[in-house]
RNA sequence: GGAGACAUGGCCGAGUGGUCGAAGGCACUCCCCUGCUAAGGGAGCAUACGCCUUAAAAGCGUAUCGAGGGUUCGAAUCCCUCUGUCUCCGCCA
């Protein structure tokens, strides 16, 4: 959510920044609501002040045993107008809040302008794609060859976009998650968390998934719950649960930065992505991710973003998977982000790089929704900055390992860094 | 699932219809005193928003005592609903 004060004072530059990311700010609606708000709020508070002072005088008069009928008569007619005015003000404020909740974050000045993924800026590459002297299989075929990836079984259980992992591949998946979590906690100073996978609507509003992206979420109800009962939502990423841990808190400056991590499943209905990546393990309704979240001081949040990208890169480097780093353009960023780097890993079967991590600084966008603040030197509460990044997406890392480490004999070599997590195993044999 | 108790400011805790945004204590900040890492005295110390203002401050006003609704001229205080916490019983991994 953007700063309402800023919109009141300097709306034009803000609107221009939003335009850069392809968002048309509803200027007319905003100004109409602002004008209505101003007059109704002033009138409401005026009426409230009249009532309050009269009530106070009634109290004082009664204490002295004086007759209060004259004062009562003063406020007798007030009730209806006050009530109507309060209701109207509440409506206006609700509409304003709804309008603001649908407005994305403004891009940081260092973000390149652009309309789509084509305009993203490649920042650097790491590693050299391996030269294969045999026909490269994609991860589905590699997975099938070691009897480790079964989409038909998953379809029977749940439908499309689910997978069953088996044997060495299932273990590899677990090893990857454990390796990532250990790296982020032991080398990069993140505090490990285990969090709920089901969260309420306020939580999702805090990080920006609601109200605008309801269709991308899965929701559940308690057995026997009525239609009107509150739903819980399956988290689309543990960014949601980790970031909201500090919702409503006023932190001490010395607590910052907080570095939080968790390994959780993520659930996405991917409502807008039908037809994309329908084959394989790339785009699933359920996938695991190790998430990094930082609650940072505004002065150092961009430095923290660069570090966080490094924390994600460290995983790919340890696994010796070639990748590149992209700086997303204004038009390709997520709703709450002010600046985003994507990491893309090399997938030889697709002969291209595919997204495996996304690291964003949301500045105060989420903090304002969550009312998460810290106390500055003067003791005044100020909004924190929040950052999140994948460190990494476990499922896609599994895909990258299967493809990059496949052998001519249909076995899969286990990256050295993972071997301790696989009981010393060095390869997954063909079935 | 059943029975009961509770929810107040950074923390503890008083407050059952009226000068209550809220006593007192702790913590914190400033000042004074004290020749010493102690004690004492004084003052300050919630958040958000509106109006005013070039801006800030000051000032004035509004809202907030778990959340939402209701009664009333007036609600932390009374009524209803919800959420959460604690204790006991049941069930359960």
Short mmCIF file of C-alpha atoms (C1' of nucleotides) in Angstrom, two decimals:
data_model
loop_
_atom_site.label_atom_id
_atom_site.label_comp_id
_atom_site.label_asym_id
_atom_site.label_seq_id
_atom_site.Cartn_x
_atom_site.Cartn_y
_atom_site.Cartn_z
CA UNK A 1 0.00 0.00 0.00
CA UNK A 2 1.25 3.43 -0.87
CA UNK A 3 1.47 6.32 1.54
CA UNK A 4 -1.82 8.23 1.50
CA UNK A 5 -0.03 11.39 2.64
CA UNK A 6 2.31 11.14 -0.30
CA UNK A 7 -0.62 10.75 -2.67
CA UNK A 8 -2.27 13.84 -1.24
CA UNK A 9 0.83 15.97 -1.53
CA UNK A 10 2.71 14.76 -4.58
CA UNK A 11 0.38 12.66 -6.62
CA UNK A 12 1.78 13.43 -10.07
CA UNK A 13 5.24 11.86 -9.68
CA UNK A 14 3.67 8.82 -8.03
CA UNK A 15 1.20 8.38 -10.85
CA UNK A 16 4.06 8.65 -13.34
CA UNK A 17 6.05 5.94 -11.51
CA UNK A 18 3.01 3.68 -11.52
CA UNK A 19 2.52 4.31 -15.22
CA UNK A 20 6.07 3.08 -15.77
CA UNK A 21 5.08 -0.32 -14.46
CA UNK A 22 1.92 -0.33 -16.55
CA UNK A 23 -0.58 0.70 -13.89
CA UNK A 24 -3.13 3.40 -14.52
CA UNK A 25 -3.88 5.11 -11.25
CA UNK A 26 -7.63 5.84 -10.94
CA UNK A 27 -7.08 9.54 -10.54
CA UNK A 28 -10.72 10.61 -10.90
CA UNK A 29 -11.98 8.14 -8.32
CA UNK A 30 -9.21 9.11 -5.97
CA UNK A 31 -9.86 12.82 -6.18
CA UNK A 32 -13.60 12.39 -5.84
CA UNK A 33 -13.13 10.28 -2.73
CA UNK A 34 -10.60 12.73 -1.31
CA UNK A 35 -12.96 15.66 -1.78
CA UNK A 36 -15.88 13.78 -0.23
CA UNK A 37 -13.70 12.57 2.61
CA UNK A 38 -12.55 16.03 3.45
CA UNK A 39 -15.99 17.58 3.81
CA UNK A 40 -17.62 14.59 5.49
CA UNK A 41 -14.77 14.05 7.92
CA UNK A 42 -14.66 17.70 8.95
CA UNK A 43 -18.42 17.75 9.50
CA UNK A 44 -18.40 14.47 11.41
CA UNK A 45 -15.67 15.57 13.76
CA UNK A 46 -17.42 18.87 14.29
CA UNK A 47 -20.60 17.07 15.35
CA UNK A 48 -18.65 14.72 17.57
CA UNK A 49 -16.94 17.65 19.26
CA UNK A 50 -20.29 19.32 19.94
CA UNK A 51 -21.70 16.14 21.42
CA UNK A 52 -18.61 15.47 23.52
CA UNK A 53 -18.50 18.89 25.06
CA UNK A 54 -22.24 18.84 25.82
CA UNK A 55 -21.94 15.41 27.40
CA UNK A 56 -19.07 16.61 29.51
CA UNK A 57 -21.12 19.55 30.71
CA UNK A 58 -24.02 17.28 31.54
CA UNK A 59 -21.71 15.24 33.70
CA UNK A 60 -20.39 18.28 35.47
CA UNK A 61 -23.87 19.72 36.02
CA UNK A 62 -25.17 16.44 37.39
CA UNK A 63 -22.27 16.24 39.78
CA UNK A 64 -23.33 19.58 41.18
CA UNK A 65 -26.97 18.51 41.24
CA UNK A 66 -27.99 21.07 38.63
CA UNK A 67 -30.77 20.68 36.12
CA UNK A 68 -29.46 19.31 32.82
CA UNK A 69 -32.53 19.56 30.63
CA UNK A 70 -31.32 22.66 28.82
CA UNK A 71 -28.06 21.02 27.80
CA UNK A 72 -29.85 17.83 26.84
CA UNK A 73 -32.03 19.86 24.52
CA UNK A 74 -28.92 21.23 22.81
CA UNK A 75 -27.81 17.81 21.61
CA UNK A 76 -31.24 16.33 21.12
CA UNK A 77 -31.28 16.92 17.39
CA UNK A 78 -27.69 15.87 16.85
CA UNK A 79 -28.05 12.12 16.85
CA UNK A 80 -29.45 11.49 13.39
CA UNK A 81 -27.09 13.74 11.48
CA UNK A 82 -24.10 12.47 13.41
CA UNK A 83 -25.02 8.89 12.77
CA UNK A 84 -25.57 9.47 9.07
CA UNK A 85 -22.34 11.41 8.83
CA UNK A 86 -20.34 8.70 10.60
CA UNK A 87 -21.75 6.01 8.36
CA UNK A 88 -20.96 8.03 5.27
CA UNK A 89 -17.41 8.69 6.43
CA UNK A 90 -16.87 5.01 7.12
CA UNK A 91 -18.09 4.18 3.61
CA UNK A 92 -15.75 6.70 2.04
CA UNK A 93 -12.79 5.45 4.03
CA UNK A 94 -13.63 1.89 3.09
CA UNK A 95 -13.73 2.81 -0.58
CA UNK A 96 -10.45 4.66 -0.30
CA UNK A 97 -8.83 1.68 1.41
CA UNK A 98 -10.16 -0.63 -1.30
CA UNK A 99 -8.78 1.67 -3.97
CA UNK A 100 -5.37 1.84 -2.34
CA UNK A 101 -5.16 -1.91 -1.73
CA UNK A 102 -5.37 -2.43 -5.48
CA UNK A 103 -2.50 -0.09 -6.28
CA UNK A 104 0.90 -1.74 -6.76
CA UNK A 105 4.19 -0.49 -5.37
CA UNK A 106 6.16 2.20 -7.17
CA UNK A 107 9.39 1.00 -8.79
CA UNK A 108 12.74 2.11 -7.39
CA UNK A 109 14.59 4.65 -9.53
CA UNK A 110 17.27 2.09 -10.41
CA UNK A 111 14.74 -0.22 -12.08
CA UNK A 112 14.96 -0.18 -15.87
CA UNK A 113 11.77 0.87 -17.67
CA UNK A 114 10.06 -1.79 -19.73
CA UNK A 115 6.83 -3.56 -20.56
CA UNK A 116 7.53 -7.26 -20.30
CA UNK A 117 10.11 -9.90 -19.50
CA UNK A 118 11.82 -9.00 -22.78
CA UNK A 119 12.97 -5.74 -21.24
CA UNK A 120 14.63 -7.26 -18.19
CA UNK A 121 18.30 -6.50 -17.78
CA UNK A 122 20.83 -9.31 -17.51
CA UNK A 123 23.23 -8.35 -14.74
CA UNK A 124 25.66 -11.29 -14.74
CA UNK A 125 26.15 -14.95 -15.58
CA UNK A 126 27.81 -17.64 -13.56
CA UNK A 127 29.07 -21.03 -14.73
CA UNK A 128 29.35 -22.60 -18.14
CA UNK A 129 26.60 -24.88 -19.43
CA UNK A 130 27.91 -28.42 -19.71
CA UNK A 131 28.57 -29.84 -23.16
CA UNK A 132 26.73 -33.13 -23.58
CA UNK A 133 28.03 -35.85 -25.90
CA UNK A 134 24.67 -37.61 -25.99
CA UNK A 135 21.09 -36.64 -26.65
CA UNK A 136 19.94 -34.58 -23.65
CA UNK A 137 16.70 -35.67 -22.04
CA UNK A 138 14.35 -33.26 -20.32
CA UNK A 139 13.65 -33.74 -16.63
CA UNK A 140 10.50 -35.78 -17.29
CA UNK A 141 12.45 -38.38 -19.20
CA UNK A 142 15.33 -38.31 -16.76
CA UNK A 143 12.89 -38.70 -13.89
CA UNK A 144 11.08 -41.54 -15.64
CA UNK A 145 14.33 -43.32 -16.40
CA UNK A 146 15.15 -43.52 -12.71
CA UNK A 147 11.50 -44.22 -11.83
CA UNK A 148 11.44 -41.14 -9.64
CA UNK A 149 8.87 -38.82 -11.18
CA UNK A 150 5.26 -39.94 -11.63
CA UNK A 151 2.62 -37.53 -12.90
CA UNK A 152 -0.01 -40.14 -13.66
CA UNK A 153 -0.11 -41.33 -10.07
CA UNK A 154 -0.48 -37.72 -8.95
CA UNK A 155 -3.28 -37.14 -11.47
CA UNK A 156 -5.16 -40.06 -9.98
CA UNK A 157 -4.86 -38.57 -6.52
CA UNK A 158 -5.32 -34.90 -7.26
CA UNK A 159 -5.51 -33.98 -10.95
CA UNK A 160 -3.26 -32.00 -13.22
CA UNK A 161 -0.24 -30.04 -12.01
CA UNK A 162 0.66 -32.38 -9.19
CA UNK A 163 3.51 -34.85 -8.99
CA UNK A 164 4.59 -37.91 -7.03
CA UNK A 165 8.30 -38.29 -6.33
CA UNK A 166 9.79 -41.67 -5.55
CA UNK A 167 12.92 -43.30 -4.28
CA UNK A 168 16.16 -41.50 -5.01
CA UNK A 169 14.41 -38.51 -6.54
CA UNK A 170 12.17 -38.06 -3.51
CA UNK A 171 15.23 -38.28 -1.31
CA UNK A 172 17.10 -35.84 -3.54
CA UNK A 173 14.22 -33.42 -3.15
CA UNK A 174 14.46 -33.73 0.62
CA UNK A 175 18.24 -33.39 0.49
CA UNK A 176 17.98 -30.20 -1.53
CA UNK A 177 15.62 -28.61 0.96
CA UNK A 178 17.80 -29.60 3.91
CA UNK A 179 20.93 -28.35 2.19
CA UNK A 180 19.33 -25.00 1.37
CA UNK A 181 17.97 -24.55 4.86
CA UNK A 182 21.32 -25.42 6.45
CA UNK A 183 23.14 -23.01 4.17
CA UNK A 184 20.81 -20.11 4.86
CA UNK A 185 20.81 -20.69 8.61
CA UNK A 186 24.44 -21.61 9.17
CA UNK A 187 26.21 -19.47 6.57
CA UNK A 188 23.92 -16.50 6.08
CA UNK A 189 22.44 -15.95 9.51
CA UNK A 190 18.76 -16.66 8.89
CA UNK A 191 16.66 -17.96 11.77
CA UNK A 192 14.85 -21.17 10.89
CA UNK A 193 11.08 -21.24 11.32
CA UNK A 194 8.30 -23.75 11.03
CA UNK A 195 5.06 -21.91 10.33
CA UNK A 196 1.39 -22.60 9.63
CA UNK A 197 0.57 -23.46 6.02
CA UNK A 198 -2.99 -22.23 6.49
CA UNK A 199 -3.37 -18.54 7.16
CA UNK A 200 -6.19 -16.05 7.50
CA UNK A 201 -7.21 -13.23 5.16
CA UNK A 202 -5.54 -10.47 7.21
CA UNK A 203 -2.22 -12.23 6.83
CA UNK A 204 -2.56 -12.39 3.05
CA UNK A 205 -3.59 -8.78 2.92
CA UNK A 206 -0.47 -7.86 4.85
CA UNK A 207 1.85 -9.17 2.17
CA UNK A 208 -0.36 -8.09 -0.72
CA UNK A 209 -1.87 -11.33 -2.04
CA UNK A 210 -5.34 -10.19 -1.01
CA UNK A 211 -7.61 -8.67 -2.04
CA UNK A 212 -6.34 -8.47 -5.60
CA UNK A 213 -5.05 -11.98 -6.24
CA UNK A 214 -7.67 -14.17 -4.60
CA UNK A 215 -7.98 -16.33 -7.70
CA UNK A 216 -4.37 -17.47 -7.42
CA UNK A 217 -4.94 -18.93 -3.96
CA UNK A 218 -6.40 -22.13 -2.59
CA UNK A 219 -8.77 -21.74 0.32
CA UNK A 220 -10.17 -24.24 2.77
CA UNK A 221 -12.90 -24.45 5.38
CA UNK A 222 -13.28 -26.51 8.49
CA UNK A 223 -15.41 -29.61 8.10
CA UNK A 224 -18.99 -28.73 8.85
CA UNK A 225 -18.38 -25.02 8.53
CA UNK A 226 -21.17 -22.86 7.18
CA UNK A 227 -20.89 -20.91 3.96
CA UNK A 228 -20.37 -17.64 5.79
CA UNK A 229 -17.60 -18.85 8.05
CA UNK A 230 -14.13 -17.43 7.69
CA UNK A 231 -11.91 -19.26 5.30
CA UNK A 232 -8.28 -20.08 5.69
CA UNK A 233 -5.92 -19.96 2.76
CA UNK A 234 -3.04 -22.24 1.82
CA UNK A 235 0.11 -20.13 1.68
CA UNK A 236 1.36 -19.43 -1.86
CA UNK A 237 4.84 -18.88 -0.36
CA UNK A 238 6.22 -18.77 3.17
CA UNK A 239 7.02 -15.12 2.51
CA UNK A 240 3.43 -14.72 3.71
CA UNK A 241 3.82 -16.46 7.04
CA UNK A 242 7.36 -15.24 7.74
CA UNK A 243 6.76 -11.59 6.90
CA UNK A 244 3.51 -11.46 8.85
CA UNK A 245 5.27 -12.67 11.98
CA UNK A 246 6.01 -9.00 12.69
CA UNK A 247 2.60 -7.69 11.65
CA UNK A 248 1.46 -4.90 13.98
CA UNK A 249 4.77 -4.88 15.85
CA UNK A 250 6.92 -1.94 16.83
CA UNK A 251 10.48 -3.27 16.83
CA UNK A 252 13.60 -1.82 18.38
CA UNK A 253 16.06 -0.49 15.78
CA UNK A 254 18.72 -2.81 17.16
CA UNK A 255 16.59 -5.84 16.27
CA UNK A 256 17.03 -4.99 12.58
CA UNK A 257 17.72 -6.57 10.26
CA UNK A 258 15.74 -9.68 11.11
CA UNK A 259 16.59 -12.61 8.86
CA UNK A 260 13.96 -15.33 8.75
CA UNK A 261 13.78 -18.54 6.77
CA UNK A 262 11.50 -21.52 6.42
CA UNK A 263 11.11 -24.57 4.23
CA UNK A 264 7.44 -25.00 3.38
CA UNK A 265 5.20 -26.27 0.66
CA UNK A 266 3.59 -23.53 -1.43
CA UNK A 267 0.17 -23.75 -3.03
CA UNK A 268 -0.85 -21.80 -6.09
CA UNK A 269 -3.86 -22.21 -8.27
CA UNK A 270 -1.97 -20.48 -11.11
CA UNK A 271 -5.28 -19.21 -12.39
CA UNK A 272 -3.67 -17.03 -15.03
CA UNK A 273 -1.21 -19.54 -16.39
CA UNK A 274 -3.24 -22.19 -18.20
CA UNK A 275 -1.28 -23.51 -21.11
CA UNK A 276 2.10 -22.52 -19.68
CA UNK A 277 4.50 -25.28 -18.64
CA UNK A 278 1.72 -27.83 -18.61
CA UNK A 279 4.22 -30.65 -18.87
CA UNK A 280 6.59 -31.49 -16.09
CA UNK A 281 7.54 -30.25 -12.68
CA UNK A 282 8.16 -26.60 -13.49
CA UNK A 283 4.74 -25.21 -12.67
CA UNK A 284 2.82 -27.13 -10.03
CA UNK A 285 -0.12 -26.42 -7.74
CA UNK A 286 2.06 -27.60 -4.86
CA UNK A 287 5.81 -27.10 -4.60
CA UNK A 288 8.41 -26.70 -1.89
CA UNK A 289 10.47 -23.61 -1.35
CA UNK A 290 13.06 -22.39 1.10
CA UNK A 291 12.22 -18.75 1.63
CA UNK A 292 14.37 -15.93 2.93
CA UNK A 293 12.73 -12.89 4.50
CA UNK A 294 14.43 -9.82 5.90
CA UNK A 295 12.87 -7.11 8.03
CA UNK A 296 15.27 -4.26 7.39
CA UNK A 297 16.04 -0.67 8.30
CA UNK A 298 15.06 1.64 5.41
CA UNK A 299 18.61 2.99 5.17
CA UNK A 300 20.11 -0.42 4.46
CA UNK A 301 17.37 -2.30 2.66
CA UNK A 302 18.94 -2.02 -0.79
CA UNK A 303 22.23 -3.29 0.51
CA UNK A 304 20.26 -6.14 2.09
CA UNK A 305 18.68 -6.89 -1.28
CA UNK A 306 22.08 -7.30 -2.94
CA UNK A 307 23.17 -9.58 -0.10
CA UNK A 308 20.03 -11.64 -0.37
CA UNK A 309 20.60 -12.24 -4.07
CA UNK A 310 24.05 -13.49 -3.07
CA UNK A 311 22.48 -15.84 -0.54
CA UNK A 312 20.37 -17.38 -3.28
CA UNK A 313 23.30 -17.52 -5.69
CA UNK A 314 25.36 -19.36 -3.08
CA UNK A 315 23.06 -22.36 -3.41
CA UNK A 316 23.39 -22.55 -7.17
CA UNK A 317 27.14 -22.12 -6.95
CA UNK A 318 27.44 -24.87 -4.35
CA UNK A 319 25.41 -27.13 -6.64
CA UNK A 320 27.51 -26.00 -9.60
CA UNK A 321 24.47 -25.09 -11.65
CA UNK A 322 25.00 -22.36 -14.26
CA UNK A 323 22.69 -19.40 -13.87
CA UNK A 324 22.19 -15.77 -14.68
CA UNK A 325 20.91 -12.83 -12.68
CA UNK A 326 18.26 -10.52 -14.12
CA UNK A 327 17.17 -7.13 -12.93
CA UNK A 328 13.45 -7.02 -13.66
CA UNK A 329 12.10 -4.06 -15.57
CA UNK A 330 9.26 -1.88 -14.30
CA UNK A 331 6.67 -3.84 -16.25
CA UNK A 332 7.65 -7.34 -15.07
CA UNK A 333 7.79 -6.88 -11.32
CA UNK A 334 5.42 -8.34 -8.79
CA UNK A 335 2.68 -6.29 -7.17
CA UNK A 336 4.46 -5.34 -3.95
CA UNK A 337 8.03 -5.05 -5.20
CA UNK A 338 10.01 -1.86 -5.64
CA UNK A 339 12.96 -3.73 -7.10
CA UNK A 340 13.40 -7.38 -8.03
CA UNK A 341 16.23 -9.61 -9.13
CA UNK A 342 15.43 -12.98 -10.65
CA UNK A 343 17.83 -15.87 -10.73
CA UNK A 344 17.47 -18.14 -13.73
CA UNK A 345 19.09 -21.56 -13.83
CA UNK A 346 20.33 -23.27 -16.97
CA UNK A 347 18.07 -26.05 -18.23
CA UNK A 348 19.89 -27.91 -21.01
CA UNK A 349 16.81 -29.66 -22.42
CA UNK A 350 15.12 -26.32 -22.94
CA UNK A 351 18.41 -24.79 -23.97
CA UNK A 352 17.57 -21.77 -21.90
CA UNK A 353 17.59 -20.22 -18.42
CA UNK A 354 14.49 -20.62 -16.25
CA UNK A 355 13.45 -18.73 -13.14
CA UNK A 356 14.46 -20.44 -9.91
CA UNK A 357 14.53 -17.55 -7.46
CA UNK A 358 13.10 -14.08 -7.14
CA UNK A 359 14.43 -11.57 -4.61
CA UNK A 360 12.56 -8.35 -3.95
CA UNK A 361 12.70 -5.28 -1.80
CA UNK A 362 9.15 -4.21 -1.03
CA UNK A 363 10.34 -1.14 0.85
CA UNK A 364 7.47 0.00 3.11
CA UNK A 365 4.69 -1.38 0.87
CA UNK A 366 4.01 -4.45 3.00
CA UNK A 367 5.06 -2.75 6.23
CA UNK A 368 2.37 -0.11 5.75
CA UNK A 369 -0.29 -2.77 5.23
CA UNK A 370 0.96 -4.69 8.23
CA UNK A 371 1.76 -1.62 10.37
CA UNK A 372 5.19 -3.00 11.16
CA UNK A 373 7.48 -0.30 12.51
CA UNK A 374 10.71 0.31 14.37
CA UNK A 375 11.65 3.14 16.72
CA UNK A 376 14.11 5.65 15.31
CA UNK A 377 16.72 7.57 17.33
CA UNK A 378 14.01 9.93 18.53
CA UNK A 379 11.82 7.05 19.59
CA UNK A 380 9.29 7.70 16.86
CA UNK A 381 7.81 4.67 15.10
CA UNK A 382 8.80 4.44 11.42
CA UNK A 383 7.85 1.82 8.88
CA UNK A 384 10.38 -0.95 8.25
CA UNK A 385 11.33 -2.28 4.86
CA UNK A 386 10.58 -5.90 4.00
CA UNK A 387 12.45 -8.13 1.59
CA UNK A 388 11.84 -11.63 0.41
CA UNK A 389 13.61 -14.08 -1.82
CA UNK A 390 13.63 -17.73 -2.73
CA UNK A 391 16.63 -19.52 -1.46
CA UNK A 392 15.61 -21.50 -3.56
CA UNK A 393 12.55 -23.06 -5.16
CA UNK A 394 13.17 -26.72 -4.30
CA UNK A 395 11.17 -28.31 -7.10
CA UNK A 396 12.79 -26.28 -9.84
CA UNK A 397 16.21 -26.93 -8.36
CA UNK A 398 15.41 -30.64 -8.55
CA UNK A 399 14.54 -30.21 -12.23
CA UNK A 400 17.84 -28.38 -12.79
CA UNK A 401 19.85 -31.12 -11.05
CA UNK A 402 18.11 -33.89 -12.98
CA UNK A 403 18.78 -32.21 -16.31
CA UNK A 404 22.28 -30.90 -15.68
CA UNK A 405 23.58 -33.99 -13.91
CA UNK A 406 22.10 -36.65 -16.18
CA UNK A 407 24.38 -39.30 -17.64
CA UNK A 408 24.40 -41.24 -20.90
CA UNK A 409 23.47 -44.44 -19.05
CA UNK A 410 20.28 -42.76 -17.73
CA UNK A 411 21.64 -42.47 -14.21
CA UNK A 412 21.90 -39.13 -12.41
CA UNK A 413 25.01 -37.96 -10.59
CA UNK A 414 24.40 -36.41 -7.21
CA UNK A 415 26.07 -33.01 -6.80
CA UNK A 416 28.90 -33.22 -4.31
CA UNK A 417 27.34 -30.73 -1.93
CA UNK A 418 24.29 -32.96 -1.60
CA UNK A 419 26.06 -36.27 -1.10
CA UNK A 420 26.27 -35.86 2.71
CA UNK A 421 22.50 -35.38 2.66
CA UNK A 422 22.08 -38.57 0.61
CA UNK A 423 23.97 -40.87 2.96
CA UNK A 424 27.09 -40.64 0.81
CA UNK A 425 25.31 -41.78 -2.33
CA UNK A 426 26.98 -40.46 -5.50
CA UNK A 427 24.42 -41.34 -8.13
CA UNK A 428 20.84 -42.37 -8.64
CA UNK A 429 20.87 -45.46 -10.81
CA UNK A 430 18.64 -46.04 -13.82
CA UNK A 431 15.62 -48.17 -13.04
"C1'" G B 1 -16.81 -31.17 22.01
"C1'" G B 2 -18.34 -29.65 27.50
"C1'" A B 3 -17.64 -26.23 32.00
"C1'" G B 4 -15.46 -21.91 33.95
"C1'" A B 5 -12.13 -17.50 34.18
"C1'" C B 6 -9.88 -13.66 31.59
"C1'" A B 7 -8.40 -9.77 27.49
"C1'" U B 8 -6.48 -2.09 29.76
"C1'" G B 9 -0.56 1.97 27.29
"C1'" G B 10 6.71 -0.87 26.10
"C1'" C B 11 5.78 -4.16 30.67
"C1'" C B 12 3.02 -4.95 35.48
"C1'" G B 13 -1.54 -3.30 37.19
"C1'" A B 14 -6.05 0.02 39.12
"C1'" G B 15 -10.46 1.48 37.24
"C1'" U B 16 -18.50 -1.37 36.89
"C1'" G B 17 -22.01 4.92 33.36
"C1'" G B 18 -19.85 11.26 33.57
"C1'" U B 19 -14.20 16.65 34.01
"C1'" C B 20 -10.64 8.83 31.98
"C1'" G B 21 -6.38 8.85 27.08
"C1'" A B 22 -6.99 6.30 31.34
"C1'" A B 23 -4.40 5.99 39.02
"C1'" G B 24 0.02 3.64 40.77
"C1'" G B 25 4.54 0.98 39.77
"C1'" C B 26 8.57 -0.68 36.44
"C1'" A B 27 11.38 0.61 32.18
"C1'" C B 28 13.03 4.85 29.36
"C1'" U B 29 14.53 10.44 28.58
"C1'" C B 30 15.94 15.18 30.72
"C1'" C B 31 17.10 18.17 35.07
"C1'" C B 32 18.52 18.68 40.35
"C1'" C B 33 20.96 16.67 44.62
"C1'" U B 34 24.62 13.36 46.24
"C1'" G B 35 32.50 12.71 45.99
"C1'" C B 36 31.63 8.21 43.53
"C1'" U B 37 28.65 1.95 38.97
"C1'" A B 38 23.71 2.79 45.08
"C1'" A B 39 19.89 6.01 46.95
"C1'" G B 40 16.73 10.56 46.76
"C1'" G B 41 13.81 14.88 44.44
"C1'" G B 42 11.39 17.13 40.00
"C1'" A B 43 9.60 16.95 34.96
"C1'" G B 44 8.48 14.24 30.60
"C1'" C B 45 7.00 9.74 28.27
"C1'" A B 46 0.80 5.99 23.40
"C1'" U B 47 -0.70 5.70 18.29
"C1'" A B 48 -3.26 7.22 14.01
"C1'" C B 49 -5.91 10.87 11.57
"C1'" G B 50 -8.20 15.77 10.53
"C1'" C B 51 -8.15 21.20 10.65
"C1'" C B 52 -4.71 25.21 10.60
"C1'" U B 53 0.31 25.98 8.21
"C1'" U B 54 4.63 27.15 2.09
"C1'" A B 55 6.74 23.22 5.41
"C1'" A B 56 7.69 21.76 10.30
"C1'" A B 57 6.49 22.83 15.21
"C1'" A B 58 2.82 24.69 18.23
"C1'" G B 59 -2.33 24.91 18.69
"C1'" C B 60 -7.35 23.03 18.20
"C1'" G B 61 -10.22 18.70 17.22
"C1'" U B 62 -11.49 13.30 16.30
"C1'" A B 63 -10.73 8.14 17.06
"C1'" U B 64 -8.51 4.11 19.72
"C1'" C B 65 -8.82 0.15 26.79
"C1'" G B 66 -8.85 -7.83 22.04
"C1'" A B 67 -12.43 -7.13 17.26
"C1'" G B 68 -17.33 -5.86 15.54
"C1'" G B 69 -22.27 -4.29 16.69
"C1'" G B 70 -26.02 -2.27 20.37
"C1'" U B 71 -28.13 0.81 24.65
"C1'" U B 72 -27.21 6.10 26.32
"C1'" C B 73 -26.73 13.10 25.99
"C1'" G B 74 -22.27 10.29 27.59
"C1'" A B 75 -19.26 3.42 27.59
"C1'" A B 76 -12.68 0.87 29.51
"C1'" U B 77 -17.18 0.28 32.60
"C1'" C B 78 -23.96 -2.25 30.66
"C1'" C B 79 -25.97 -5.83 26.51
"C1'" C B 80 -25.05 -9.08 22.01
"C1'" U B 81 -21.69 -11.57 18.50
"C1'" C B 82 -16.83 -13.01 17.27
"C1'" U B 83 -11.54 -13.94 18.15
"C1'" G B 84 -7.72 -15.22 21.39
"C1'" U B 85 -5.52 -16.82 26.22
"C1'" C B 86 -5.66 -19.74 30.80
"C1'" U B 87 -7.78 -23.89 34.07
"C1'" C B 88 -10.56 -28.53 34.38
"C1'" C B 89 -13.05 -32.71 31.66
"C1'" G B 90 -13.59 -35.43 26.99
"C1'" C B 91 -11.29 -36.80 22.31
"C1'" C B 92 -6.93 -37.27 19.51
"C1'" A B 93 -1.22 -37.90 16.59
#
